[in-house]
Coordinates of C-alpha atoms in Angstrom, one line a residue:
M1 CA 18.1 32.0 10.8
S2 CA 18.3 32.6 7.1
A3 CA 17.4 28.5 7.1
L4 CA 14.5 28.9 9.4
R5 CA 13.3 31.9 7.2
E6 CA 13.8 30.0 4.0
S7 CA 11.7 27.0 5.1
L8 CA 8.8 29.4 6.7
G9 CA 8.2 30.6 3.3
F10 CA 8.5 27.8 1.7
L11 CA 5.8 26.0 4.2
T12 CA 3.6 29.2 3.6
S13 CA 3.6 28.6 -0.2
R14 CA 2.7 24.6 0.5
L15 CA -0.2 25.6 2.7
R16 CA -2.3 23.0 1.2
Q17 CA 0.0 20.1 1.0
V18 CA 1.2 20.9 4.5
G19 CA -2.1 21.7 6.3
I20 CA -3.7 18.4 6.2
F21 CA 0.0 16.5 7.2
V22 CA -1.0 19.1 10.3
A23 CA -4.5 18.2 10.6
L24 CA -4.0 14.4 10.5
I25 CA -1.5 14.9 13.5
L26 CA -3.6 17.3 15.9
I27 CA -6.8 14.6 15.3
V28 CA -4.6 11.8 16.5
I29 CA -3.6 13.5 19.5
L30 CA -7.0 15.5 20.5
F31 CA -8.2 12.1 20.3
Q32 CA -5.3 9.9 22.0
V33 CA -5.8 12.1 24.7
L34 CA -9.7 12.2 25.3
T35 CA -10.1 8.4 24.7
N36 CA -7.3 7.9 27.2
G37 CA -5.0 5.6 25.0
I38 CA -6.7 4.0 23.6
L39 CA -6.8 5.6 19.8
L40 CA -3.1 4.2 19.4
E41 CA -3.4 0.6 21.4
P42 CA -1.9 -2.0 18.8
Q43 CA -5.1 -3.6 18.2
N44 CA -7.1 -0.4 17.3
V45 CA -4.4 1.0 14.9
S46 CA -4.8 -2.6 13.3
N47 CA -8.7 -2.4 13.6
L48 CA -8.2 1.0 11.8
V49 CA -6.5 -0.2 9.0
V50 CA -8.8 -2.9 8.4
Q51 CA -12.2 -1.2 9.0
N52 CA -11.3 2.0 6.4
S53 CA -9.4 0.0 3.9
Y54 CA -12.4 -0.1 1.5
I55 CA -13.0 3.6 1.6
L56 CA -9.1 4.1 0.7
I57 CA -9.3 1.6 -1.8
L58 CA -12.3 4.1 -3.5
A59 CA -10.3 7.3 -2.4
I60 CA -7.6 6.3 -4.7
G61 CA -9.9 6.2 -7.6
M62 CA -12.2 9.0 -6.6
V63 CA -9.5 11.5 -6.4
M64 CA -8.5 10.7 -10.2
V65 CA -12.0 11.4 -11.3
I66 CA -12.0 14.3 -9.2
I67 CA -8.6 15.5 -10.8
A68 CA -10.2 15.0 -14.1
G69 CA -13.2 17.8 -12.8
H70 CA -15.8 14.7 -12.3
I71 CA -17.5 13.2 -10.0
D72 CA -18.9 9.6 -9.0
L73 CA -21.7 9.4 -6.8
S74 CA -22.4 5.6 -7.2
V75 CA -18.9 4.0 -6.3
G76 CA -20.9 3.1 -3.3
S77 CA -24.0 1.0 -5.3
I78 CA -21.1 -0.3 -7.2
A79 CA -19.5 -1.7 -4.2
G80 CA -22.7 -3.6 -2.6
F81 CA -23.7 -4.9 -6.1
I82 CA -20.1 -6.4 -6.3
G83 CA -20.7 -8.1 -3.1
A84 CA -23.6 -9.4 -3.9
V85 CA -22.3 -10.4 -7.3
A86 CA -20.1 -12.5 -5.4
G87 CA -22.3 -13.8 -2.8
V88 CA -24.3 -15.5 -5.7
M89 CA -21.1 -16.7 -7.7
I90 CA -19.0 -18.3 -4.8
V91 CA -22.3 -19.2 -2.4
H92 CA -24.9 -20.2 -4.8
W93 CA -23.4 -21.0 -7.8
G94 CA -20.3 -22.8 -6.3
W95 CA -17.6 -21.1 -7.9
A96 CA -14.0 -21.4 -6.3
W97 CA -13.3 -18.1 -4.7
W98 CA -9.7 -17.2 -6.9
L99 CA -11.9 -17.5 -10.1
A100 CA -14.8 -15.1 -8.7
I101 CA -12.4 -12.8 -7.6
P102 CA -11.3 -11.5 -11.3
A103 CA -15.0 -12.4 -12.6
C104 CA -16.0 -9.5 -9.9
L105 CA -13.6 -7.5 -11.2
L106 CA -14.1 -7.7 -14.8
V107 CA -18.1 -6.8 -13.5
G108 CA -16.9 -4.0 -12.1
A109 CA -14.9 -2.9 -15.3
L110 CA -17.8 -3.5 -17.2
V111 CA -20.0 -1.7 -14.8
G112 CA -17.5 1.5 -15.2
A113 CA -17.6 1.6 -19.1
W114 CA -21.6 1.5 -18.8
Q115 CA -21.1 5.1 -17.0
G116 CA -17.8 6.0 -19.0
Y117 CA -19.8 5.6 -22.2
W118 CA -22.5 7.9 -21.3
I119 CA -20.0 10.8 -19.6
A120 CA -17.2 10.4 -21.8
Y121 CA -19.0 10.2 -25.7
V122 CA -22.9 10.9 -25.0
G123 CA -21.9 14.1 -23.6
I124 CA -24.0 13.7 -20.1
P125 CA -22.0 15.2 -16.8
A126 CA -21.1 12.3 -14.2
F127 CA -23.1 14.2 -11.6
I128 CA -26.2 12.7 -13.6
V129 CA -24.9 9.6 -14.8
T130 CA -23.3 8.2 -11.5
L131 CA -26.7 9.8 -9.3
A132 CA -28.7 7.3 -12.0
G133 CA -26.2 4.6 -11.3
M134 CA -26.6 5.1 -7.7
L135 CA -30.2 4.1 -7.9
I136 CA -29.8 1.6 -10.7
F137 CA -26.8 -0.7 -9.0
R138 CA -28.6 0.2 -5.6
G139 CA -31.5 -1.8 -7.2
L140 CA -29.6 -4.3 -9.0
T141 CA -27.8 -5.0 -5.2
L142 CA -31.6 -6.0 -4.2
I143 CA -32.8 -8.1 -7.2
T144 CA -29.3 -10.0 -6.9
L145 CA -29.7 -10.9 -2.8
K146 CA -33.8 -10.7 -3.3
N147 CA -33.5 -8.6 -0.5
Q148 CA -31.6 -11.2 1.8
Q149 CA -28.2 -11.2 3.0
I150 CA -25.6 -14.3 1.7
T151 CA -23.0 -16.5 3.9
P152 CA -20.8 -17.7 4.3
F153 CA -17.7 -17.3 2.0
P154 CA -14.8 -19.7 2.1
N155 CA -11.8 -18.2 4.5
E156 CA -9.7 -17.6 1.6
L157 CA -12.0 -14.6 0.7
R158 CA -12.8 -13.3 4.1
A159 CA -8.9 -13.2 4.5
L160 CA -8.9 -10.7 2.0
G161 CA -10.9 -8.1 4.6
G162 CA -9.6 -9.0 7.9
G163 CA -6.8 -11.6 7.6
F164 CA -3.2 -11.3 8.5
L165 CA 0.3 -12.2 6.8
P166 CA 1.9 -15.1 8.7
D167 CA 3.8 -14.9 11.8
I168 CA 6.9 -16.2 11.0
S169 CA 8.2 -16.8 14.8
G170 CA 5.2 -19.1 15.7
G171 CA 4.2 -16.6 17.7
T172 CA 6.7 -17.2 20.5
S173 CA 8.0 -13.7 19.8
V174 CA 6.9 -10.4 21.5
L175 CA 6.9 -8.8 18.0
E176 CA 5.6 -10.3 14.6
W177 CA 9.2 -10.2 12.6
L178 CA 7.8 -10.1 9.3
T179 CA 6.0 -7.2 9.7
V180 CA 9.1 -5.3 11.7
I181 CA 10.8 -6.6 8.4
L182 CA 8.6 -5.1 5.9
G183 CA 8.3 -1.9 7.8
V184 CA 12.2 -1.2 8.1
G185 CA 12.7 -2.3 4.6
G186 CA 9.8 0.7 3.8
T187 CA 10.9 3.0 5.4
A188 CA 14.4 2.5 4.4
A189 CA 13.0 2.3 0.4
I190 CA 11.4 5.3 1.2
L191 CA 14.1 7.5 2.2
F192 CA 16.1 6.4 -0.8
Q193 CA 13.5 7.1 -3.0
A194 CA 13.4 10.3 -1.8
I195 CA 17.0 11.2 -1.7
K196 CA 16.9 10.3 -5.6
E197 CA 14.7 12.2 -6.6
R198 CA 15.9 15.3 -4.7
R199 CA 19.3 15.0 -6.3
V200 CA 17.7 14.5 -10.1
R201 CA 16.1 17.5 -9.1
R202 CA 19.1 19.3 -8.3
K203 CA 20.9 18.4 -11.5
F204 CA 18.3 19.5 -13.6
N205 CA 17.7 22.9 -11.1
L206 CA 14.5 22.0 -10.3
E207 CA 14.8 22.1 -6.2
N208 CA 13.1 24.5 -4.5
E209 CA 12.6 22.7 -1.6
P210 CA 14.7 23.7 1.0
M211 CA 17.4 21.1 2.9
A212 CA 15.8 21.7 6.8
W213 CA 12.3 21.0 5.4
F214 CA 13.1 18.0 3.4
A215 CA 15.5 16.4 6.3
V216 CA 12.6 17.2 8.8
K217 CA 9.4 16.1 6.6
N218 CA 11.5 12.8 5.6
G219 CA 12.5 12.0 9.3
F220 CA 9.1 12.3 10.5
I221 CA 7.8 10.0 7.8
A222 CA 10.6 7.7 8.9
V223 CA 9.4 7.8 12.6
L224 CA 5.9 7.8 11.9
M225 CA 6.1 4.5 9.4
L226 CA 8.2 2.6 12.4
I227 CA 5.5 3.4 14.8
I228 CA 3.1 2.2 12.7
T229 CA 5.4 -1.2 12.2
F230 CA 5.9 -1.4 16.4
L231 CA 2.3 -1.1 16.8
L232 CA 1.1 -3.8 14.4
A233 CA 4.0 -5.9 15.0
S234 CA 2.5 -5.8 18.5
Y235 CA -0.5 -7.3 18.2
R236 CA -1.2 -9.6 14.9
G237 CA 1.1 -8.3 12.2
T238 CA 0.5 -7.0 9.0
P239 CA -3.3 -7.5 7.8
I240 CA -3.2 -8.7 4.0
V241 CA -5.6 -5.6 2.9
L242 CA -2.7 -3.2 4.1
I243 CA -0.5 -5.6 1.3
V244 CA -3.2 -4.7 -1.3
L245 CA -3.6 -0.7 -0.1
A246 CA 0.5 -0.6 -0.2
V247 CA 0.6 -2.1 -4.1
L248 CA -2.7 -0.2 -5.1
V249 CA -1.0 3.5 -4.0
I250 CA 2.6 2.5 -5.5
L251 CA 1.1 2.0 -8.8
Y252 CA -1.0 4.7 -9.1
S253 CA 0.9 7.4 -7.4
A254 CA 3.6 6.3 -10.8
L255 CA 1.0 6.1 -12.8
M256 CA -0.3 9.3 -12.1
N257 CA 3.4 11.3 -11.8
N258 CA 5.3 9.5 -14.2
S259 CA 3.1 8.0 -17.3
I260 CA 1.4 10.3 -19.8
F261 CA -2.0 8.8 -18.7
G262 CA -1.5 11.2 -15.7
R263 CA -0.5 14.1 -17.4
H264 CA -3.3 14.3 -19.5
T265 CA -5.9 13.1 -16.5
Y266 CA -4.5 16.8 -14.9
A267 CA -4.2 18.4 -18.1
I268 CA -7.8 17.7 -18.6
G269 CA -9.2 19.0 -14.9
G270 CA -7.1 21.8 -15.6
N271 CA -8.4 23.2 -18.5
L272 CA -10.6 21.0 -20.9
H273 CA -10.2 23.2 -23.8
A274 CA -6.8 23.2 -23.9
A275 CA -6.3 20.2 -23.5
E276 CA -8.6 19.6 -26.4
L277 CA -6.3 21.5 -28.3
S278 CA -3.2 20.1 -27.7
G279 CA -4.4 17.1 -28.7
I280 CA -5.4 15.2 -25.8
K281 CA -8.2 12.8 -26.5
T282 CA -10.0 13.4 -23.4
K283 CA -12.8 11.0 -24.8
K284 CA -11.0 8.3 -24.0
V285 CA -9.0 9.5 -21.1
T286 CA -12.5 10.4 -19.2
F287 CA -14.0 6.5 -20.2
R288 CA -10.9 4.8 -19.0
L289 CA -11.2 7.0 -15.4
F290 CA -14.6 5.8 -15.1
V291 CA -13.3 2.0 -16.0
N292 CA -10.2 2.3 -13.5
M293 CA -13.1 3.5 -10.7
G294 CA -15.5 0.3 -11.8
V295 CA -12.7 -1.7 -10.8
L296 CA -11.5 -0.3 -7.8
A297 CA -15.4 -0.4 -6.8
A298 CA -15.2 -3.5 -7.4
L299 CA -12.4 -4.6 -5.3
A300 CA -13.9 -2.1 -2.5
G301 CA -17.2 -4.2 -2.4
L302 CA -14.9 -7.3 -2.2
V303 CA -13.0 -6.5 0.7
F304 CA -16.2 -4.6 2.4
T305 CA -18.3 -8.5 1.9
A306 CA -14.9 -10.5 2.9
R307 CA -14.7 -8.6 5.8
L308 CA -18.4 -9.1 7.0
N309 CA -18.4 -12.5 5.7
S310 CA -21.8 -11.6 4.4
A311 CA -23.2 -10.1 1.2
Q312 CA -25.8 -7.4 2.8
P313 CA -28.5 -5.7 0.8
A314 CA -27.5 -2.6 2.4
G315 CA -23.6 -3.1 1.3
G316 CA -22.0 0.2 0.4
T317 CA -24.1 2.3 2.0
G318 CA -22.1 6.0 2.3
F319 CA -18.9 5.0 0.6
E320 CA -19.4 7.6 -2.4
L321 CA -19.5 9.9 0.5
D322 CA -16.8 8.7 2.4
S323 CA -14.6 8.8 -0.6
I324 CA -15.3 12.1 -1.9
A325 CA -14.4 13.4 1.5
A326 CA -11.4 12.1 1.8
A327 CA -10.0 13.1 -1.8
F328 CA -11.2 17.1 -0.7
I329 CA -9.4 16.9 2.7
G330 CA -6.5 15.5 0.8
G331 CA -5.9 18.0 -0.8
A332 CA -7.8 17.6 -4.4
A333 CA -9.3 20.9 -5.9
V334 CA -13.4 21.6 -6.5
Q335 CA -12.6 22.4 -9.9
G336 CA -10.3 19.6 -10.5
G337 CA -6.7 19.7 -12.1
I338 CA -5.0 19.4 -8.2
G339 CA -5.0 16.3 -6.2
T340 CA -2.6 13.3 -5.2
V341 CA -3.2 10.1 -4.5
A342 CA -1.1 10.1 -1.1
G343 CA -3.0 13.0 0.1
A344 CA -6.2 10.9 -0.7
M345 CA -5.0 8.4 1.6
I346 CA -4.3 10.9 4.5
G347 CA -7.6 12.3 4.0
G348 CA -9.4 8.8 4.3
L349 CA -7.0 8.6 7.5
I350 CA -8.6 11.7 8.7
M351 CA -12.1 10.5 8.0
G352 CA -10.7 6.8 9.6
V353 CA -9.4 8.2 13.0
L354 CA -12.9 10.8 13.2
N355 CA -14.9 7.3 12.9
N356 CA -13.1 5.3 14.9
G357 CA -12.2 8.6 17.6
M358 CA -15.8 9.3 17.9
S359 CA -17.0 5.5 18.0
I360 CA -15.0 4.9 21.2
L361 CA -16.3 7.9 22.8
G362 CA -19.8 6.8 21.9
L363 CA -20.5 9.5 20.5
G364 CA -24.1 8.9 18.5
T365 CA -24.4 8.5 14.8
D366 CA -26.1 12.0 14.8
Y367 CA -22.9 13.5 16.0
Q368 CA -20.2 11.8 13.9
Q369 CA -22.0 13.1 10.5
L370 CA -22.5 16.7 12.0
I371 CA -19.0 16.7 12.8
K372 CA -17.6 14.8 9.7
G373 CA -19.9 17.2 7.8
L374 CA -18.3 20.3 9.1
V375 CA -14.6 18.7 9.0
L376 CA -15.3 18.5 5.2
L377 CA -16.7 22.3 4.8
L378 CA -13.7 23.3 6.4
A379 CA -11.3 21.8 3.9
V380 CA -13.1 22.7 0.9
G381 CA -13.0 26.2 2.6
F382 CA -9.3 26.2 2.8
D383 CA -9.2 25.4 -0.5
I384 CA -10.6 27.8 -1.6
F385 CA -8.7 30.4 0.7
N386 CA -5.6 28.7 -0.4
K387 CA -6.7 29.5 -4.0
N388 CA -7.6 33.3 -3.7
R389 CA -4.0 33.7 -1.5
T390 CA -2.0 32.5 -4.1
G391 CA -4.3 34.2 -6.9
A392 CA -3.7 38.1 -7.6
G393 CA -1.5 39.8 -5.8
G394 CA 2.0 37.9 -6.0
G395 CA 1.5 35.6 -3.0
S396 CA 0.4 35.5 0.4
S397 CA 1.8 38.7 2.9
I398 CA 3.6 35.8 5.3
G399 CA 5.3 34.6 2.3
R400 CA 6.5 37.9 1.3
R401 CA 7.1 38.8 5.0
F402 CA 9.7 35.6 4.7
K403 CA 10.7 36.7 1.2
W404 CA 9.3 33.6 -0.6
K405 CA 7.0 34.9 -3.3
T406 CA 4.4 31.9 -4.0
T407 CA 3.9 34.0 -7.3
P408 CA 5.9 36.0 -9.5
P409 CA 5.1 39.7 -9.6
A410 CA 4.1 41.3 -12.6
T411 CA 6.6 43.9 -14.0
E412 CA 5.6 46.6 -16.4
S413 CA 9.4 47.4 -17.9
A414 CA 9.3 44.3 -19.5
P415 CA 7.6 43.1 -21.9
A416 CA 5.0 39.6 -21.9
A417 CA 7.0 37.3 -24.1
K418 CA 4.9 35.8 -26.8
T419 CA 4.3 32.0 -26.7
E420 CA 3.7 29.5 -28.8
P421 CA 1.2 26.3 -27.8
V422 CA 2.5 23.7 -26.9
R423 CA 1.2 20.1 -28.1
V424 CA 0.9 17.2 -25.6
D425 CA 2.0 14.3 -26.5
A426 CA -1.6 12.5 -27.0
K427 CA -0.7 8.6 -27.3

């Protein structure tokens, strides 16, 4: 009983993180029932990954920008512009695909540097700069394409957006074994890393996660990954873009959690003035964030263009709204300073399941936009509620009921200790 009470108390103090997991599960169950099981059919699961890959790529960069207290409204236009550039390079100029891809990523970095300069060093708010960028790069897309689509692209580039890893069984097996090996290996690696991190935290007396919740959480993640592995292996195997996404999630999660740059990004979003006083080079960090956003927008544009096998004048329209929604639904705070790459991925999956499920049900675009807008509003409203709940007063009433205070109450008997300002490594 005490273990259950401890776990429930812990969960109430982590409503932001737990809430998005619960929301994703409920949405999947709802549409699985409403679509008569079509949602989780192997082919549809594979389509979910491929159709939402570029939004998930954008969400990685967007959550980093939002953590720092900024916003980027231009990513959809940049993605469309890079698709147009790729079309001109490969189809019109005859460049090899392996040369055009890094060239397009370089163009994306230059675009991000252009916007980052105005934001970081000139001091124009990111909202204004990226709103201007949305118009500028949409116009450049139309100019580059001359209001016409460019097609076709080579098969090697098309594989980036809709290709699959080779079937090592030669198509003779019920399951695609390379996918099974990758899925089981990835699941084992995640469990091993979770156990290793818990041991390190316990060694330094930093562990406060109840063992019961730790076991349930990681057991659920393992089962979920194995189910997805089975579904993908039952169709055509692992989409190439899923490997790209996995690499990006691992790299950027490590960057945000274990690097000086990641800590500086959180510090800037938490309190810009304090970060400056601590010696953080805030302008340089902001500039690099938007350069990174430009590169990821370029990659998303390449994936989208490769999937459609066409560079289109309207390419990338609305991508910025979906990526911003994914970041906020995934737990990023409106004020900045809070958010995770993994949370943004879950938020993107929620948006993807909503889009896919409503399309299967035959709902029109009007109702789809209405429902997605309500989901975004509820997510931000929950963020504000959770912030107020854990503000003054020593935690929520639920947390106190389970004897787990989310914030320690102030005491009048002991005077507050004087603290010296702590300098953050500004390397």
